[in-house]
Amino acid sequence: MGHETGPGRDRQVSRSVPAAPGVGEVRQALDRPPHRRAHLVRRGSWDAADEPVTQNVADTLPAPIALRGPDLAELVYLPGASRPDTERRAIPVERRDAIHAVRLANQGVNREEVVRLATHVLARSAWRDVGTFWHAVVALAYADELDEAHEQCERAVRAADWTATPRHRDALTLLRARLAWLRGAPDTAAGLLADAAVRGVHPQFSGLATAWRVAALIDLGELDRAHGLLMECDVDGQDAGVGARVELLAARGGLHFAAGRVELAGDDFRACGRILLEWGVVNPAVVPWRSRAALCGHLLGRKTVADALARQELVAASRWGGARSVGVAMHAAALVLDGGADALREAEAVLERSKATGELLRARYDIARALDAEKEYRAARRVLERTRDLARRTGYRLWADRADTALACMVRPDGVDRLTPQERRIAELARAGLSNGRIAGELSLTKRTVEFHLTGVYRKLGIKGRRELRTILSPLR
């Protein structure tokens, strides 16, 4: 996969994305009286827990948040940032420029200016200040300037005095690991962060190091290790700081989603989004929580919320213009809005122009599912084989294993056709990660009835249980 750098290239990407519709569905739902919303809940297309997020989503994008002046400079969201000092002190001009670059990136506007400010700061002597360096490199990462950000980190590695303090050393290690993950090398990222954990990480970065290591382990298919690391963290507490908590929630949501616990994943992504919206962060390059939450809502049948989040993410990504963000948003929109294989291929083409290997593999896997649903079985198998081969070459064992299992368990057309409507609905909810008890509650059945129907589903599809159910490509509805 090639990678074209420079802001001009991604502006062309954003122009190719059609303007997304507004969020009228959300506004209509919010304007309805409580008893009407209760009807939507019973239908499964609305969840009251989504209301705080979708209310903000509906009102977030029209105008950027205006934060100005040195007194507000430290009130900018940034993962790994230290807590603001209680005493006022002068902020060097280079640090202020780097902070402003992050502020613009958070708002998802003026990507060219973000790149200009960050590269200008890093070309001056202030690059040796760990806070300035951190802000500038993170801003470059948000702007998809991964090669430039990587080179800046390698320059710091070569500077003998740059890692003189543990804080400098750990900041550099975390940035190098995150950039490796963004550039399609999860094994390198996990290795760097494992080494850092062994020697001990500066308290400022401990939660963030765990979150970013978990993200890499998920791609490597090491879900149990990722779960163990998260069990040692207070993800839902406040001690880790805002930036670390957001990343921990995003990582835990990713782990839940990979393990098939879709409802729990959606809870984490929405919680992540609520914090970011409170801080004025709308750019999906920071965390693509809307796309992830939209996919969860889609799998759970919450169409109203899923559609609104997917559309809103596409608007925000298009405004920012980074290939990774646009590709991720297009991928989610294609699935949630039922665009089929053609829409997914458009997302694939954008992701191929970035270094987002993990996202590309995810998109290709879903292309195979769409092709299988369209009865293009040979084409689906070819896409799965390409997915598996790329995943093996790049170390994404999660997707290599999933593609392998899907190839081995591809269901014949008559397998799905033999399911009754009740079996189809139960199987879809089980595939989305709902427990038998929760499925029974959703469909007003007894738990024993659900278990009976699932046994019939497994027999008709020729599979052993829920784990293999998640690998079936064909939609069961």
Coordinates of C-alpha atoms in Angstrom, one line a residue:
M1 CA 0.0 0.0 0.0
G2 CA 1.4 3.4 -0.9
H3 CA 1.1 6.4 1.3
E4 CA 0.8 9.9 -0.1
T5 CA 1.7 12.6 2.3
G6 CA 0.7 16.2 2.4
P7 CA -2.5 18.0 3.2
G8 CA -3.4 18.7 -0.5
R9 CA -3.7 15.0 -1.1
D10 CA -6.3 14.4 1.6
R11 CA -8.3 17.5 0.6
Q12 CA -8.9 15.6 -2.7
V13 CA -10.1 12.6 -0.7
S14 CA -12.6 14.7 1.2
R15 CA -14.1 16.2 -1.9
S16 CA -14.9 12.7 -3.2
V17 CA -17.2 12.1 -0.2
P18 CA -20.8 13.0 -0.8
A19 CA -22.3 15.5 1.6
A20 CA -24.1 13.5 4.3
P21 CA -27.7 14.3 5.2
G22 CA -28.5 16.1 8.5
V23 CA -29.7 14.5 11.7
G24 CA -33.4 15.1 11.4
E25 CA -34.2 11.6 12.7
V26 CA -32.4 12.4 16.0
R27 CA -34.1 15.8 16.3
Q28 CA -37.5 14.3 15.7
A29 CA -36.9 11.6 18.3
L30 CA -35.7 14.2 20.8
D31 CA -38.8 16.4 20.1
R32 CA -41.2 13.6 20.6
P33 CA -43.1 13.3 24.0
P34 CA -41.8 10.6 26.4
H35 CA -44.6 8.2 25.6
R36 CA -43.7 8.3 21.9
R37 CA -40.0 7.8 22.6
A38 CA -41.0 4.8 24.8
H39 CA -42.7 3.4 21.7
L40 CA -39.4 3.7 19.8
V41 CA -37.6 1.9 22.7
R42 CA -40.0 -1.0 22.4
R43 CA -39.4 -1.2 18.7
G44 CA -35.7 -1.3 19.4
S45 CA -34.8 1.8 17.3
W46 CA -34.1 4.1 20.2
D47 CA -32.3 3.8 23.5
A48 CA -32.8 6.4 26.2
A49 CA -29.1 6.0 27.1
D50 CA -28.2 7.4 23.7
E51 CA -30.1 10.6 24.3
P52 CA -27.3 12.7 25.9
V53 CA -24.9 11.8 23.1
T54 CA -27.2 12.3 20.2
Q55 CA -28.4 15.6 21.7
N56 CA -24.8 16.8 21.6
V57 CA -24.2 15.2 18.2
A58 CA -27.1 17.2 16.7
D59 CA -25.7 20.5 17.9
T60 CA -21.9 20.0 17.8
L61 CA -20.7 20.6 14.3
P62 CA -22.1 23.9 13.0
A63 CA -19.4 26.1 14.6
P64 CA -16.0 25.4 16.1
I65 CA -15.5 26.0 19.8
A66 CA -13.6 29.3 20.3
L67 CA -10.9 29.1 22.9
R68 CA -8.4 31.9 22.9
G69 CA -5.8 33.4 25.1
P70 CA -3.0 32.0 27.4
D71 CA -5.4 31.6 30.3
L72 CA -7.3 28.9 28.4
A73 CA -4.3 27.3 26.7
E74 CA -4.2 24.4 29.0
L75 CA -7.9 23.6 28.7
V76 CA -7.3 21.7 25.5
Y77 CA -8.1 18.0 25.3
L78 CA -5.0 15.9 24.7
P79 CA -4.2 12.3 25.7
G80 CA -1.3 12.1 28.1
A81 CA -1.4 15.8 29.0
S82 CA -0.6 16.7 32.5
R83 CA -3.2 18.3 34.7
P84 CA -3.3 22.1 34.5
D85 CA -1.3 24.0 37.1
T86 CA -3.2 25.9 39.7
E87 CA -0.8 28.8 39.5
R88 CA -0.8 31.0 36.4
R89 CA 2.5 31.0 34.6
A90 CA 3.8 32.3 31.2
I91 CA 3.6 29.7 28.4
P92 CA 6.4 29.9 25.8
V93 CA 5.2 31.0 22.4
E94 CA 6.3 27.7 20.8
R95 CA 4.3 25.7 23.3
R96 CA 1.3 28.0 22.7
D97 CA 1.6 27.3 18.9
A98 CA 1.7 23.6 19.5
I99 CA -1.3 23.8 21.8
H100 CA -3.2 25.8 19.2
A101 CA -2.4 23.1 16.6
V102 CA -4.0 20.5 18.9
R103 CA -7.0 22.8 19.6
L104 CA -7.7 23.2 15.8
A105 CA -7.3 19.5 15.3
N106 CA -9.8 18.8 18.1
Q107 CA -12.3 21.1 16.4
G108 CA -11.6 19.3 13.1
V109 CA -10.8 22.4 11.2
N110 CA -8.0 23.9 9.1
R111 CA -5.8 20.8 8.8
E112 CA -3.2 22.7 6.7
E113 CA -2.7 25.2 9.6
V114 CA -2.4 22.3 12.1
V115 CA 0.4 20.8 10.0
R116 CA 2.1 24.2 9.5
L117 CA 2.1 25.0 13.2
A118 CA 3.3 21.6 14.3
T119 CA 6.2 21.4 11.8
H120 CA 7.2 25.0 12.6
V121 CA 7.4 24.3 16.3
L122 CA 9.4 21.1 15.7
A123 CA 11.9 23.0 13.5
R124 CA 12.9 25.2 16.4
S125 CA 14.8 24.6 19.6
A126 CA 11.6 24.2 21.5
W127 CA 11.3 20.7 20.2
R128 CA 13.4 19.6 23.1
D129 CA 10.6 20.6 25.6
V130 CA 8.7 17.4 26.2
G131 CA 5.3 19.1 26.4
T132 CA 5.8 21.1 23.2
F133 CA 7.1 18.0 21.4
W134 CA 4.1 15.9 22.6
H135 CA 1.5 18.4 21.4
A136 CA 3.2 18.9 18.0
V137 CA 3.7 15.2 17.3
V138 CA 0.1 14.3 18.3
A139 CA -1.2 17.1 16.1
L140 CA 0.7 15.6 13.2
A141 CA -0.7 12.2 13.9
Y142 CA -4.2 13.6 13.9
A143 CA -3.5 15.2 10.6
D144 CA -2.4 11.9 9.0
E145 CA 1.2 13.2 8.7
L146 CA 2.5 9.9 10.1
D147 CA 5.8 9.8 8.2
E148 CA 6.7 13.3 9.4
A149 CA 5.7 12.5 13.0
H150 CA 7.7 9.3 12.9
E151 CA 10.8 11.1 11.6
Q152 CA 10.5 13.6 14.4
C153 CA 10.5 10.8 16.9
E154 CA 13.5 9.1 15.3
R155 CA 15.3 12.4 15.5
A156 CA 14.7 12.5 19.2
V157 CA 15.9 8.9 19.5
R158 CA 19.2 9.9 17.8
A159 CA 19.6 13.0 20.1
A160 CA 21.5 11.6 23.1
D161 CA 20.3 14.2 25.5
W162 CA 16.6 14.1 24.6
T163 CA 15.8 11.1 26.9
A164 CA 17.7 12.5 29.8
T165 CA 14.6 12.3 32.1
P166 CA 12.1 9.4 32.6
R167 CA 9.3 11.7 31.5
H168 CA 11.1 12.5 28.2
R169 CA 12.0 8.8 27.7
D170 CA 8.4 7.6 28.3
A171 CA 6.8 10.3 26.3
L172 CA 9.0 9.3 23.3
T173 CA 8.3 5.6 23.8
L174 CA 4.6 6.1 23.8
L175 CA 4.6 8.3 20.8
R176 CA 6.8 5.9 18.8
A177 CA 4.4 3.0 19.8
R178 CA 1.3 4.8 18.9
L179 CA 2.7 5.9 15.5
A180 CA 3.8 2.3 14.9
W181 CA 0.2 1.2 15.5
L182 CA -1.2 3.9 13.3
R183 CA 1.3 3.0 10.5
G184 CA 0.2 -0.7 10.5
A185 CA 2.7 -2.4 12.9
P186 CA 0.8 -3.5 16.0
D187 CA 3.5 -6.0 17.0
T188 CA 6.1 -3.1 17.2
A189 CA 3.7 -1.0 19.2
A190 CA 2.9 -3.8 21.6
G191 CA 6.6 -4.6 22.0
L192 CA 7.6 -1.0 22.8
L193 CA 4.9 -0.7 25.4
A194 CA 5.6 -4.0 27.0
D195 CA 9.2 -3.0 27.5
A196 CA 8.1 0.3 29.0
A197 CA 5.8 -1.5 31.4
V198 CA 8.7 -3.7 32.6
R199 CA 10.9 -0.8 33.5
G200 CA 8.0 1.2 34.9
V201 CA 6.1 4.1 33.2
H202 CA 6.0 7.7 34.4
P203 CA 2.7 8.1 36.4
Q204 CA 1.5 10.7 33.9
F205 CA 1.5 8.2 31.1
S206 CA 0.6 4.9 32.9
G207 CA -3.1 4.8 31.9
L208 CA -2.4 5.9 28.4
A209 CA 0.3 3.3 28.0
T210 CA -2.2 0.6 29.0
A211 CA -4.9 1.9 26.6
W212 CA -2.5 2.0 23.6
R213 CA -1.1 -1.4 24.5
V214 CA -4.5 -2.9 24.7
A215 CA -5.4 -1.5 21.2
A216 CA -2.3 -3.2 19.8
L217 CA -3.0 -6.5 21.5
I218 CA -6.5 -6.6 20.1
D219 CA -5.1 -6.4 16.5
L220 CA -2.6 -9.1 17.5
G221 CA -5.6 -11.3 18.5
E222 CA -4.4 -11.4 22.1
L223 CA -7.8 -10.6 23.7
D224 CA -7.1 -12.4 27.0
R225 CA -4.0 -10.4 27.6
A226 CA -5.7 -7.2 26.7
H227 CA -8.5 -8.1 29.1
G228 CA -6.0 -8.8 31.9
L229 CA -4.4 -5.4 31.4
L230 CA -7.7 -3.6 31.6
M231 CA -8.7 -5.5 34.7
E232 CA -5.7 -3.8 36.5
C233 CA -7.0 -0.3 35.5
D234 CA -9.7 1.8 37.0
V235 CA -11.2 2.6 33.6
D236 CA -14.4 4.1 35.1
G237 CA -12.6 6.2 37.7
Q238 CA -11.3 9.7 37.6
D239 CA -7.7 9.2 38.8
A240 CA -6.3 8.5 35.3
G241 CA -7.1 12.0 34.0
V242 CA -9.4 12.9 31.2
G243 CA -7.1 12.0 28.3
A244 CA -6.2 8.6 29.6
R245 CA -9.8 7.8 30.5
V246 CA -11.0 8.5 27.0
E247 CA -8.3 6.3 25.5
L248 CA -9.1 3.5 28.1
L249 CA -12.8 3.6 27.3
A250 CA -12.0 3.5 23.6
A251 CA -9.7 0.5 24.1
R252 CA -12.1 -1.3 26.3
G253 CA -14.9 -0.7 23.8
G254 CA -12.7 -2.1 21.0
L255 CA -12.0 -5.2 23.1
H256 CA -15.7 -5.7 23.9
F257 CA -16.5 -5.3 20.1
A258 CA -13.8 -7.8 19.1
A259 CA -15.1 -10.3 21.6
G260 CA -18.7 -9.9 20.4
R261 CA -19.9 -8.0 23.4
V262 CA -21.6 -5.4 21.2
E263 CA -23.8 -3.8 23.8
L264 CA -21.0 -3.2 26.3
A265 CA -18.9 -1.9 23.4
G266 CA -21.5 0.7 22.5
D267 CA -21.8 1.8 26.2
D268 CA -18.0 2.5 26.2
F269 CA -17.9 4.3 22.9
R270 CA -20.8 6.6 23.9
A271 CA -19.2 7.3 27.3
C272 CA -16.0 8.2 25.4
G273 CA -18.0 10.5 23.1
R274 CA -19.7 12.3 26.0
I275 CA -16.3 13.2 27.5
L276 CA -14.9 14.4 24.2
L277 CA -18.0 16.5 23.4
E278 CA -17.8 18.1 26.8
W279 CA -14.2 19.2 25.8
G280 CA -15.3 20.5 22.4
V281 CA -13.7 17.6 20.5
V282 CA -15.6 16.7 17.3
N283 CA -12.8 15.4 15.1
P284 CA -13.0 11.7 14.5
A285 CA -9.2 11.6 14.0
V286 CA -9.0 11.9 17.8
V287 CA -11.2 8.9 18.4
P288 CA -13.7 7.6 15.8
W289 CA -16.3 6.9 18.6
R290 CA -19.3 7.8 16.5
S291 CA -18.5 5.2 13.8
R292 CA -17.9 2.6 16.4
A293 CA -21.0 3.4 18.4
A294 CA -23.0 3.5 15.1
L295 CA -21.9 0.0 14.3
C296 CA -22.9 -1.2 17.7
G297 CA -26.3 0.4 17.4
H298 CA -26.7 -1.1 13.9
L299 CA -26.0 -4.6 15.2
L300 CA -28.4 -4.1 18.1
G301 CA -31.2 -2.8 15.8
R302 CA -31.1 0.8 17.1
K303 CA -31.5 2.3 13.7
T304 CA -32.4 5.8 14.6
V305 CA -29.3 6.4 16.7
A306 CA -27.0 4.3 14.4
D307 CA -28.0 6.3 11.3
A308 CA -27.5 9.6 12.9
L309 CA -24.1 8.8 14.4
A310 CA -22.8 7.4 11.1
R311 CA -24.0 10.4 9.1
Q312 CA -22.6 12.9 11.6
E313 CA -19.2 11.1 11.6
L314 CA -19.1 11.4 7.8
V315 CA -19.7 15.1 8.0
A316 CA -17.0 15.7 10.6
A317 CA -14.5 13.4 8.8
S318 CA -15.1 15.1 5.4
R319 CA -14.6 18.5 7.0
W320 CA -11.3 17.4 8.5
G321 CA -10.2 15.6 5.3
G322 CA -7.8 13.0 6.6
A323 CA -7.8 9.8 4.6
R324 CA -8.0 7.6 7.7
S325 CA -10.9 9.4 9.3
V326 CA -12.8 9.6 6.0
G327 CA -12.3 6.0 5.2
V328 CA -13.4 4.8 8.7
A329 CA -16.5 7.0 8.5
M330 CA -17.3 5.8 5.0
H331 CA -17.0 2.2 6.1
A332 CA -19.4 2.7 9.0
A333 CA -21.8 4.7 6.9
A334 CA -21.8 1.9 4.2
L335 CA -22.7 -0.7 6.8
V336 CA -25.2 1.3 8.8
L337 CA -27.0 2.9 5.8
D338 CA -27.0 -0.4 3.9
G339 CA -24.8 0.8 1.0
G340 CA -23.7 -2.8 0.1
A341 CA -20.5 -4.0 -1.4
D342 CA -20.1 -1.0 -3.7
A343 CA -20.1 1.6 -0.9
L344 CA -17.7 -0.6 1.1
R345 CA -15.3 -0.7 -1.8
E346 CA -15.3 3.1 -1.9
A347 CA -14.3 3.1 1.7
E348 CA -11.7 0.5 1.0
A349 CA -10.2 2.7 -1.8
V350 CA -9.8 5.6 0.6
L351 CA -8.3 3.4 3.4
E352 CA -5.8 2.0 0.9
R353 CA -4.4 5.5 0.5
S354 CA -3.7 5.7 4.2
K355 CA -1.6 3.5 6.4
A356 CA -4.6 2.3 8.3
T357 CA -4.0 -1.4 7.7
G358 CA -6.3 -2.6 10.5
E359 CA -9.1 -0.5 9.3
L360 CA -8.5 -1.7 5.7
L361 CA -8.7 -5.3 6.9
R362 CA -11.9 -4.6 8.8
A363 CA -13.4 -3.1 5.6
R364 CA -12.4 -6.0 3.4
Y365 CA -13.9 -8.5 5.8
D366 CA -17.2 -6.6 5.6
I367 CA -16.9 -6.5 1.8
A368 CA -16.7 -10.3 1.9
R369 CA -19.8 -10.4 4.1
A370 CA -21.7 -8.1 1.7
L371 CA -20.6 -10.1 -1.4
D372 CA -21.8 -13.3 0.3
A373 CA -25.1 -11.7 1.1
E374 CA -25.4 -10.8 -2.6
K375 CA -24.7 -14.4 -3.4
E376 CA -21.4 -13.6 -5.0
Y377 CA -19.7 -16.5 -3.2
R378 CA -16.6 -16.8 -5.3
A379 CA -15.9 -13.1 -5.0
A380 CA -16.4 -13.2 -1.3
R381 CA -13.9 -16.0 -0.9
R382 CA -11.3 -14.2 -3.0
V383 CA -11.7 -11.1 -0.8
L384 CA -11.4 -13.2 2.3
E385 CA -8.2 -14.8 1.0
R386 CA -6.7 -11.4 0.3
T387 CA -7.7 -10.2 3.7
R388 CA -6.1 -13.3 5.3
D389 CA -2.9 -12.9 3.3
L390 CA -2.5 -9.2 4.1
A391 CA -3.2 -9.8 7.8
R392 CA -0.6 -12.5 8.0
R393 CA 2.1 -10.3 6.3
T394 CA 1.4 -7.4 8.6
G395 CA 0.9 -9.2 11.9
Y396 CA -2.8 -8.6 12.4
R397 CA -3.5 -12.1 13.7
L398 CA -7.1 -11.1 14.8
W399 CA -8.1 -10.6 11.1
A400 CA -6.0 -13.5 9.8
D401 CA -7.8 -15.8 12.2
R402 CA -11.2 -14.4 11.4
A403 CA -10.7 -14.7 7.7
D404 CA -9.4 -18.3 8.1
T405 CA -12.4 -19.3 10.2
A406 CA -14.8 -17.6 7.9
L407 CA -13.3 -19.4 4.9
A408 CA -13.6 -22.7 6.7
C409 CA -17.2 -22.0 7.9
M410 CA -18.7 -20.3 4.9
V411 CA -22.3 -21.2 5.1
R412 CA -24.0 -22.7 2.1
P413 CA -27.0 -20.6 0.9
D414 CA -29.5 -23.2 2.0
G415 CA -28.1 -23.1 5.6
V416 CA -29.5 -19.6 6.3
D417 CA -32.6 -20.2 4.2
R418 CA -33.6 -23.1 6.4
L419 CA -33.9 -20.8 9.5
T420 CA -37.3 -19.7 10.7
P421 CA -37.9 -15.9 11.2
Q422 CA -37.8 -16.4 14.9
E423 CA -34.5 -18.3 14.6
R424 CA -33.0 -15.6 12.4
R425 CA -33.9 -12.9 14.9
I426 CA -32.5 -14.8 17.9
A427 CA -29.3 -15.7 15.9
E428 CA -28.7 -12.1 15.0
L429 CA -29.1 -10.9 18.6
A430 CA -26.8 -13.7 19.8
R431 CA -24.2 -12.8 17.1
A432 CA -24.4 -9.2 18.4
G433 CA -23.3 -10.4 21.8
L434 CA -26.5 -10.4 23.8
S435 CA -26.9 -13.1 26.5
N436 CA -29.7 -15.7 26.3
G437 CA -31.4 -13.9 29.2
R438 CA -31.2 -10.5 27.4
I439 CA -32.5 -12.0 24.1
A440 CA -35.4 -13.5 26.0
G441 CA -36.2 -10.1 27.5
E442 CA -35.9 -8.3 24.1
L443 CA -38.3 -10.8 22.4
S444 CA -40.6 -11.5 25.3
L445 CA -39.6 -15.2 25.4
T446 CA -38.4 -17.5 28.1
K447 CA -34.7 -18.2 28.4
R448 CA -35.4 -21.9 27.7
T449 CA -37.2 -21.0 24.4
V450 CA -34.2 -19.0 23.3
E451 CA -31.8 -21.9 24.2
F452 CA -34.0 -24.3 22.2
H453 CA -34.0 -22.0 19.1
L454 CA -30.3 -21.4 19.3
T455 CA -29.7 -25.2 19.3
G456 CA -31.7 -25.4 16.1
V457 CA -29.8 -22.6 14.6
Y458 CA -26.4 -24.3 15.3
R459 CA -27.7 -27.6 13.9
K460 CA -29.0 -26.0 10.7
L461 CA -25.9 -23.9 10.0
G462 CA -23.5 -26.8 10.9
I463 CA -21.7 -24.9 13.6
K464 CA -20.9 -25.6 17.2
G465 CA -21.8 -22.4 19.0
R466 CA -21.7 -18.6 19.4
R467 CA -18.0 -18.3 18.5
E468 CA -18.5 -19.7 15.1
L469 CA -21.8 -17.8 14.7
R470 CA -19.8 -14.6 14.6
T471 CA -17.8 -15.8 11.6
I472 CA -20.8 -16.4 9.4
L473 CA -20.8 -13.9 6.6
S474 CA -24.4 -14.0 5.4
P475 CA -26.9 -11.8 7.1
L476 CA -29.3 -14.0 9.0
R477 CA -32.4 -11.7 8.7

